[in-house]
C-alpha positions as a Python dict, from the first residue, in 0.01 Angstrom:
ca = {
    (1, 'X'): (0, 0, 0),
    (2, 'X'): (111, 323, -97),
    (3, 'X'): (229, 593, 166),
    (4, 'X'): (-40, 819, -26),
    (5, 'X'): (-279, 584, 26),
    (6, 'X'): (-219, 601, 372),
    (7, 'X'): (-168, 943, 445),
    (8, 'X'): (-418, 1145, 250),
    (9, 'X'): (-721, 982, 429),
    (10, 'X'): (-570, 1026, 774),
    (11, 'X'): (-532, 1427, 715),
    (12, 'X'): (-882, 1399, 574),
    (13, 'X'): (-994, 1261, 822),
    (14, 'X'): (-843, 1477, 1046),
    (15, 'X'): (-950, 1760, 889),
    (16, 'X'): (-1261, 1653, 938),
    (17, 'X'): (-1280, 1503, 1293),
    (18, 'X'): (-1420, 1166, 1149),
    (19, 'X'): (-1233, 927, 1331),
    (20, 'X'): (-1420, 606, 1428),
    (21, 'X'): (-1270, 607, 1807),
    (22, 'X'): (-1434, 733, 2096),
    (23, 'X'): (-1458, 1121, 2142),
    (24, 'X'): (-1219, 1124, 2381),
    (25, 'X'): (-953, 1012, 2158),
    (26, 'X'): (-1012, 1285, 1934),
    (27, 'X'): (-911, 1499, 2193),
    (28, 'X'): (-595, 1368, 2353),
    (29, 'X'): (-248, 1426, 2354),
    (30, 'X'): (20, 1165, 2115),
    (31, 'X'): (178, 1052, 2425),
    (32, 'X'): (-174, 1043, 2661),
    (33, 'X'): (-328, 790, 2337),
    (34, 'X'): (12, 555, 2316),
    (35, 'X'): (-63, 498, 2707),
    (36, 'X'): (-416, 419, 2647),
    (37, 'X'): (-340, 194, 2382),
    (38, 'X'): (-94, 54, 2616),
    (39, 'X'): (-322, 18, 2899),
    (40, 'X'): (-526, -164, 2673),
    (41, 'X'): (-304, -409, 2524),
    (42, 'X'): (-176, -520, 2925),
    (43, 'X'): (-544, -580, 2969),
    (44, 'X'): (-593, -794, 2676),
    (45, 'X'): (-263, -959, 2731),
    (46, 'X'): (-404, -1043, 3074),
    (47, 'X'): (-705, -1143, 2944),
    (48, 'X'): (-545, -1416, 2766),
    (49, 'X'): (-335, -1525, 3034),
    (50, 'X'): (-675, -1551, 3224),
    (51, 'X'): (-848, -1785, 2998),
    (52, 'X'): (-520, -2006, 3028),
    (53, 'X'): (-569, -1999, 3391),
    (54, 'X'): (-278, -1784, 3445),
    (55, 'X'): (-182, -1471, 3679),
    (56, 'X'): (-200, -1118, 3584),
    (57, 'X'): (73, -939, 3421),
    (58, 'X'): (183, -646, 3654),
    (59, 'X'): (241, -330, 3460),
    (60, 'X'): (611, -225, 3524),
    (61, 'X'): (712, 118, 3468),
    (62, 'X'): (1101, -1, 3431),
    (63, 'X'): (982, -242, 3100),
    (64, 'X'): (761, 69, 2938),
    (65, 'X'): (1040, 219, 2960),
    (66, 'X'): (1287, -47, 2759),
    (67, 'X'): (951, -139, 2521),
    (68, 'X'): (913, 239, 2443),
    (69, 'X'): (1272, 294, 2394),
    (70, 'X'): (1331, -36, 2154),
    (71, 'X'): (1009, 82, 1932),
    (72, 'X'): (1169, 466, 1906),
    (73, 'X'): (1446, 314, 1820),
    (74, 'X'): (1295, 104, 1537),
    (75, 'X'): (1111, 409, 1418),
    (76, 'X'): (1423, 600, 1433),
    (77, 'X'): (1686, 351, 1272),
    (78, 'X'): (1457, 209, 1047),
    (79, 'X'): (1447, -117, 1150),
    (80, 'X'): (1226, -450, 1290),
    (81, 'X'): (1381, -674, 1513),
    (82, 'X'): (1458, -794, 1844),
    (83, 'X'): (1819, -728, 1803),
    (84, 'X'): (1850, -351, 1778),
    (85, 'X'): (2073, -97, 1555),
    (86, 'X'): (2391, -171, 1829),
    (87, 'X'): (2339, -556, 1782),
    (88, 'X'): (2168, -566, 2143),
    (89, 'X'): (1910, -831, 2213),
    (90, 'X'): (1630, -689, 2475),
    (91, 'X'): (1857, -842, 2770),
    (92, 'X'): (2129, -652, 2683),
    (93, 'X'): (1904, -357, 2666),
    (94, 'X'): (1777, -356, 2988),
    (95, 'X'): (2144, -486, 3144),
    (96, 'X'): (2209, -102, 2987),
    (97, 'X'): (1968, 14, 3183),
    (98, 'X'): (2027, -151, 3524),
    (99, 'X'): (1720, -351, 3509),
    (100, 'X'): (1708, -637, 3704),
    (101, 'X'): (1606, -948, 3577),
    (102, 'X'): (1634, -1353, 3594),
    (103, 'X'): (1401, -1398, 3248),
    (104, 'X'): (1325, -1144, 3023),
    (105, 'X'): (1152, -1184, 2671),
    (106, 'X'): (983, -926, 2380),
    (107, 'X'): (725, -908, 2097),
    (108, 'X'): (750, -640, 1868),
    (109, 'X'): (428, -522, 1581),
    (110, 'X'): (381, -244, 1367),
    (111, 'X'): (39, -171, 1218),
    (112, 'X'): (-112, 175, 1060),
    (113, 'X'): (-375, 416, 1194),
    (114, 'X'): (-611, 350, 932),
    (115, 'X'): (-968, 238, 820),
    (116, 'X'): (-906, -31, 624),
    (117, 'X'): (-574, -238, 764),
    (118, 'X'): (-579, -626, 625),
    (119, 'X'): (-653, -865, 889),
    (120, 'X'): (-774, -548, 1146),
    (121, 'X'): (-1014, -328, 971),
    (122, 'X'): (-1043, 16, 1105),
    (123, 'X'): (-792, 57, 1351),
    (124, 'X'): (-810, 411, 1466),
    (125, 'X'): (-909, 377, 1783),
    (126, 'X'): (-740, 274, 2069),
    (127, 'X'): (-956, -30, 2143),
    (128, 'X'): (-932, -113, 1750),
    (129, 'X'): (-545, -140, 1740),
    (130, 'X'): (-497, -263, 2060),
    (131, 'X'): (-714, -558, 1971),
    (132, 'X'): (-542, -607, 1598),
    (133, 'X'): (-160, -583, 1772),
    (134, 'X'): (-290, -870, 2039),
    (135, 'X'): (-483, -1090, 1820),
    (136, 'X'): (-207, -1068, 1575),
    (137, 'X'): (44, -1193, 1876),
    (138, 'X'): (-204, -1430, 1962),
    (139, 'X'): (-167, -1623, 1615),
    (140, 'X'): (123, -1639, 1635),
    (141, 'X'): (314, -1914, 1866),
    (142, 'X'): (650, -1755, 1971),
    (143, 'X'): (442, -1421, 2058),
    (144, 'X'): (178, -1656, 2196),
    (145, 'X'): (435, -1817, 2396),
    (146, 'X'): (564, -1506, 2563),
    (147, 'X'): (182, -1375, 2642),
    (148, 'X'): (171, -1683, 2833),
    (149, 'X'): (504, -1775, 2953),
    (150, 'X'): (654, -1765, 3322),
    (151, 'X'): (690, -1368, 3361),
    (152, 'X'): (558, -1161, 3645),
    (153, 'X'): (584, -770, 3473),
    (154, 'X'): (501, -667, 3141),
    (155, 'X'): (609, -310, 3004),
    (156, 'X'): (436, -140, 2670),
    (157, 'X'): (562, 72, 2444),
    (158, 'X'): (370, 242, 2173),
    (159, 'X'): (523, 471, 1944),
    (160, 'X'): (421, 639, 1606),
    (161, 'X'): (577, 718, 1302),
    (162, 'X'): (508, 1081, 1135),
    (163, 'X'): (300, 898, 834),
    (164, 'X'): (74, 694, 1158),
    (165, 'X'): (224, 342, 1197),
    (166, 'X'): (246, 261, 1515),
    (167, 'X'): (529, 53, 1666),
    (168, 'X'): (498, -202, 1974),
    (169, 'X'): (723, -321, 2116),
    (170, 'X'): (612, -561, 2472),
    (171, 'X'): (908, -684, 2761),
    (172, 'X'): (789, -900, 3010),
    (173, 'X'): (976, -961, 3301),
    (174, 'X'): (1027, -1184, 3616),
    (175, 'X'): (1271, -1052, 3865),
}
């Protein structure tokens, strides 16, 4: 899909105000939306790990910080992988940071902010791409396998591009 194809809808549409979200999205700041959407993806995470009879992830301000720093830097790099622009998996990374940890893994998505996404449909909301970013990690079995494995924290980091792809990156944690 073209960039155009993309973009020219999106200022359209905000032009217009005819977003599909909720009201209140319309209205909030970049950074106050990536932490809804983030909010939202711990609680369908959790909601998975539920139905497998599982414990709740605890949100961990230490891994939003690593999962919003790895998708910046695949936004700003121009890259998608686990291993990041220095060649550092996400243990390194937070071993960087001074984050403790005796198991650490990561799933990383991208997806656009727009009506008509393969797979998604209209994902510009926060529910909408919270739910497309989760089902797709759902599919798939190594993401699966993290959403489910032996971790105690989970961190979220949501970060768009200028042309409205969002980047996710998720760390989960067990100290």
């Amino acid at each position: 899909m073209q960039l155009q194809q993309i973009f020219l809808p999106l200022i359209a549409c905000l032009i217009l105000a005819c977003s599909k979200g909720d009201a209140e999205e319309n209205t909030i700041s970049t950074d106050d939306l990536n932490k809804v959407i983030a909010e939202k993806i711990l609680a369908k995470t959790n909601t998975i790990r539920k139905s497998e009879g599982l414990d709740n992830l605890i949100q961990d301000d230490e891994m939003d910080v690593l999962a919003t720093l790895h998708s910046e830097n695949m936004i700003n790099f121009d890259f998608f992988s686990h291993t990041d622009h220095q060649g550092k998996s996400p243990s390194n990374r937070a071993d960087d940071l001074n984050y403790a940890w005796t198991r650490i893994a990561e799933n990383i998505a991208y997806t656009p902010w727009f009506e008509n996404v393969t797979g998604c449909g209209d994902t510009r909301s926060a529910e909408s791409i919270a739910e497309c970013v989760v089902e797709g990690w759902k599919n798939s079995p190594g993401h699966f396998a993290n959403m489910i494995g032996d971790f105690k924290e989970l961190g979220v980091g949501v970060v768009f591009t200028k042309d409205s792809v969002a980047y996710f990156t998720q760390v989960f944690r067990t100290r």
